[in-house]
XYZ file of C-alpha atoms in Angstrom:
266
model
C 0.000 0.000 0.000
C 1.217 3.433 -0.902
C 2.001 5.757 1.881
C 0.315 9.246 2.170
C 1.823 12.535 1.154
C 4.169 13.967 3.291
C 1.642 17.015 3.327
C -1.372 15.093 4.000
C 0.470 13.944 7.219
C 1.200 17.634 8.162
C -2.461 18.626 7.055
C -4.395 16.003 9.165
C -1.349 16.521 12.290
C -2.453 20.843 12.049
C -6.258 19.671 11.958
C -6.262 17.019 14.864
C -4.196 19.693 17.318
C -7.086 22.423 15.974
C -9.940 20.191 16.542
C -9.553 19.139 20.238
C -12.039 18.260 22.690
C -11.852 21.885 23.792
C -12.434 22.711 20.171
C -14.872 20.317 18.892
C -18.000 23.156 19.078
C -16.280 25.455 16.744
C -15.124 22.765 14.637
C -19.315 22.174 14.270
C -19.533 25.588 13.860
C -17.185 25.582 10.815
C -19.097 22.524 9.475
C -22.573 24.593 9.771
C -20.881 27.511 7.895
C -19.826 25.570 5.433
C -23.106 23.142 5.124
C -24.896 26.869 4.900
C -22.560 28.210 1.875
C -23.254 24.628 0.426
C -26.927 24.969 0.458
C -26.308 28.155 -1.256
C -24.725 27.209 -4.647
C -27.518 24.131 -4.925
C -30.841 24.118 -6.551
C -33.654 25.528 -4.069
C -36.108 24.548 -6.932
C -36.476 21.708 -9.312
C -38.967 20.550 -11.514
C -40.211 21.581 -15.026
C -41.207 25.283 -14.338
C -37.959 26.063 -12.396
C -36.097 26.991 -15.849
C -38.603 29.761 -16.718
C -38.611 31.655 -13.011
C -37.438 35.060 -13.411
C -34.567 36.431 -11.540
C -35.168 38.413 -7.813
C -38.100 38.367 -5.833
C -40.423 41.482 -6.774
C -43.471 42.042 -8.551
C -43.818 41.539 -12.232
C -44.684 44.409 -14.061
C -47.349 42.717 -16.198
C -49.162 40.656 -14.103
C -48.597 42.443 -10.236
C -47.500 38.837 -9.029
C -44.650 38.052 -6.973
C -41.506 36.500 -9.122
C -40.032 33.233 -7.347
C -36.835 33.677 -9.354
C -35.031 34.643 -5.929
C -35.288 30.612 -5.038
C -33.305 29.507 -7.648
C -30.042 29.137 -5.758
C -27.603 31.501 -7.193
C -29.593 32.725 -9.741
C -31.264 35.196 -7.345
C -31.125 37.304 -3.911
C -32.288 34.671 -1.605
C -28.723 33.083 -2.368
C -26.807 36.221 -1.867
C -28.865 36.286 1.598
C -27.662 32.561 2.739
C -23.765 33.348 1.265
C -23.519 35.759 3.901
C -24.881 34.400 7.012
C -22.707 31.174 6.140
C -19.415 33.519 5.505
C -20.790 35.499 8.927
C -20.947 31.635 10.330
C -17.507 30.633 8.858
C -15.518 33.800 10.371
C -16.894 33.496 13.604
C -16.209 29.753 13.776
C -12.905 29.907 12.662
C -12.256 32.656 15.503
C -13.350 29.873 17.960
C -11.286 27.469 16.312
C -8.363 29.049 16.710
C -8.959 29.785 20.291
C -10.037 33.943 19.539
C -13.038 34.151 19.757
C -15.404 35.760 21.959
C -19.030 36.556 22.976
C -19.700 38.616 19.507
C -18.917 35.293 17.871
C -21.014 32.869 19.367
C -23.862 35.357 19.121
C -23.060 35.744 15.628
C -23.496 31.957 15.044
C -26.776 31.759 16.775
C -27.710 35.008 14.631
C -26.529 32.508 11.435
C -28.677 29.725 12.773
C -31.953 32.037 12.885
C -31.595 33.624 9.609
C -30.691 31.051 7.653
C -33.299 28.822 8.911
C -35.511 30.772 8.887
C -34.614 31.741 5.324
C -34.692 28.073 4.393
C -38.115 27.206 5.779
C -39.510 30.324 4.429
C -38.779 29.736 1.111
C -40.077 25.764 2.049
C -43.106 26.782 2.651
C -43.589 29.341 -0.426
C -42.156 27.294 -3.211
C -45.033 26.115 -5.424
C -47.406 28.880 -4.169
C -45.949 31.853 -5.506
C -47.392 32.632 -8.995
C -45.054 33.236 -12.029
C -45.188 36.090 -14.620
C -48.181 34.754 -16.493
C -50.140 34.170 -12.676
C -50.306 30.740 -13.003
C -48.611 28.265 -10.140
C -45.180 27.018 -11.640
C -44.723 23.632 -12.025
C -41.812 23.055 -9.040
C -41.028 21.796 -5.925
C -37.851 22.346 -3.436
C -34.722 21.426 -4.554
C -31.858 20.245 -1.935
C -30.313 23.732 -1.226
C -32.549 24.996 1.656
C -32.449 21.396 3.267
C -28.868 21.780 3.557
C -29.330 25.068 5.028
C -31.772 23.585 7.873
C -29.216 20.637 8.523
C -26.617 23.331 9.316
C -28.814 25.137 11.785
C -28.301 22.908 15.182
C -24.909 22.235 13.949
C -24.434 26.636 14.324
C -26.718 26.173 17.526
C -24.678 23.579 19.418
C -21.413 25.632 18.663
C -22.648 28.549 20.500
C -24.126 27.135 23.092
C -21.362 24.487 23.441
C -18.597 27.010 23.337
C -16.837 27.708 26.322
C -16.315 31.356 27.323
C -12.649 31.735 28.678
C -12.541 35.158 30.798
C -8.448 34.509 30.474
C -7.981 34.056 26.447
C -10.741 36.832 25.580
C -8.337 38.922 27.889
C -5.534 38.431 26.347
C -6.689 38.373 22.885
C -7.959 41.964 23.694
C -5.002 43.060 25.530
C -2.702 42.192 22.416
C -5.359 44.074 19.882
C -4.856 47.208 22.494
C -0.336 46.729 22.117
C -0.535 46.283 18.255
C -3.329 49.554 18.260
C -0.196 50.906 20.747
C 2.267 49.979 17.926
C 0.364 51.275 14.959
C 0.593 54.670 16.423
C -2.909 54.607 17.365
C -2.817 55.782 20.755
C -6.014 56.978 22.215
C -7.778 53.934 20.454
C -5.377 51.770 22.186
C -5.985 53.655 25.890
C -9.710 52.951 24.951
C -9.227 49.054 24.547
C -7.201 48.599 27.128
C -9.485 50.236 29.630
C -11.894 48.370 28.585
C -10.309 45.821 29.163
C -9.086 46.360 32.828
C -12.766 47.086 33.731
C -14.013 44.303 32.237
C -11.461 42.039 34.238
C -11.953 43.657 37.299
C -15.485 42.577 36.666
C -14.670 38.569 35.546
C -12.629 37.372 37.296
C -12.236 40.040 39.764
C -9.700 42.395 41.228
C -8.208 39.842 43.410
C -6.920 37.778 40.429
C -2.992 37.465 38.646
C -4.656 37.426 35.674
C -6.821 40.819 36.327
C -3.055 42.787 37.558
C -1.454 41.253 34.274
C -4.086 43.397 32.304
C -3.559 46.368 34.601
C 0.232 46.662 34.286
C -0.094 46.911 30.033
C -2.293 49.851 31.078
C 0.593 51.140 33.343
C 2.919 50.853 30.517
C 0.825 52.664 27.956
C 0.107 55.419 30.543
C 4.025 55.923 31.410
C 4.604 55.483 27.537
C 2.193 58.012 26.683
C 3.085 60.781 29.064
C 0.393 59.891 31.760
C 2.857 59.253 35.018
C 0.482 60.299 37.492
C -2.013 58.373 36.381
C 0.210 55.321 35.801
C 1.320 55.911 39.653
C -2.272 56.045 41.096
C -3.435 52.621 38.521
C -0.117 50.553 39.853
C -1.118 52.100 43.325
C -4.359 50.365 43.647
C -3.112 46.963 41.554
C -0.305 46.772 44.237
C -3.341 47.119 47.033
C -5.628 44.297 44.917
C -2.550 41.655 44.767
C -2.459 41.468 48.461
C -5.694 39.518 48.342
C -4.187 36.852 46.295
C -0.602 37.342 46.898
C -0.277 34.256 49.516
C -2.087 31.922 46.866
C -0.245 32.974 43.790
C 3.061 33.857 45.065
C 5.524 33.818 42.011
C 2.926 35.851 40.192
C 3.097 38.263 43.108
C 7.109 38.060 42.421
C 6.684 38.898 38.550
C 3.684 41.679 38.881
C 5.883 43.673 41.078
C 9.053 43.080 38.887
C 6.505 44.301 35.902
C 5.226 47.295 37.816
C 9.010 48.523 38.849
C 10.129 47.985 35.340
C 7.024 49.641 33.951
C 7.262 52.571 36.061
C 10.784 53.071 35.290
């Protein structure tokens, strides 16, 4: 027997460390974005009228009836609708995936799920009873693209409900947007993050948390960086205060916050 690629080793190695137990939501995430963008590019009707069905979904101009040309897959704006939500889908998934995303994402997922099923069984329920140009009932009945689309819908479900929120990676995924918004020259947009941030971690997991001071001394370093030493002084004042609380539990993170808040503060 003929041994695989080289690549197709490396290929399935990257995809098993991606797709981890940890990882298994968004990997159903990315298989609901890409059943969705599927559904998309095949028929949504079939049968002997479906060639003769205008293009877009509006009234005819002869007859006043509603055109049905919009489910005919690509051929229309009901299409365009579903290659959105299941690129939407597929970004946030990915984001998961990788281990960045965040609340927006799973939100956008569930926001995936509704649309496009709701797209789907919408256009279920319609196909047949929408008259055509002349106002007579076509002669069609669904084709497989908006079953595809419902399939995907508890697959986009179960990732975002499935996905776990981690307080510590969202906090450091936002703390590194804040240095590279630092780095980009784009100071007061990277202040604004990185406040954020430090209220939103003195919120979850708390103020008596490593993690929560790690956040706190970036700020530190931006304000001493930007010309803000008082204010740097004061925000390392009150982290020092907080990291008593869990300075007996976490003591070698007590021994590298204070080394980062002497070498922040010069």
């Amino acid at each position: 027997m003929k041994a695989p690629a080289a690549g197709t080793g490396r290929a399935a190695a990257v995809l098993s460390s991606l797709v981890t137990a940890g990882r298994l939501p968004a990997a159903l995430g990315v298989a609901g974005a890409l059943l969705t963008l599927l559904g998309a590019v095949l028929p949504w009707v079939v049968g002997a009228g479906s060639d003769t069905l205008p293009h877009g979904f509006r009234p005819d101009t002869a007859t006043g009836a509603a055109a049905l040309g919009s489910r005919a897959g690509l051929a229309g704006g009901d299409a365009l609708v579903v290659v959105l939500t299941g690129a939407g889908a597929l970004w946030a998934a990915v984001l998961l995936l990788i281990g960045r995303g965040r609340r927006v994402h799973r939100a956008v997922l569930v926001a995936a799920a509704a649309l496009g099923g709701a797209w789907a069984a919408l256009d279920l329920a319609e196909t047949g009873t929408v008259r055509d140009r002349a106002g007579r009932l076509p002669d069609i009945t669904a084709g497989p693209g908006p079953y595809v689309v419902l399939v995907a819908v508890p697959l986009l479900v179960a990732a975002a409900v499935l996905a776990r929120h981690d307080v510590f990676e969202e906090q450091e995924v936002r703390t590194l947007r804040a240095v590279r918004l630092m780095a980009a020259g784009r100071v007061g947009e990277a202040l604004e993050a990185q406040q954020r941030t430090v209220r939103a971690a003195r919120r979850s997991p708390g103020r008596a948390h490593p993690a929560t001071a790690g956040a706190t001394v970036e700020l530190v370093r931006m304000y001493v960086w930007t010309g803000w030493p008082g204010r740097a002084a004061e925000l390392a004042r009150q982290a020092s205060e907080d990291a008593r609380a869990w300075a007996p539990d976490h003591p070698e993170d007590h021994r590298r916050f204070q080394a980062d808040i002497a070498e922040a503060l010069g």
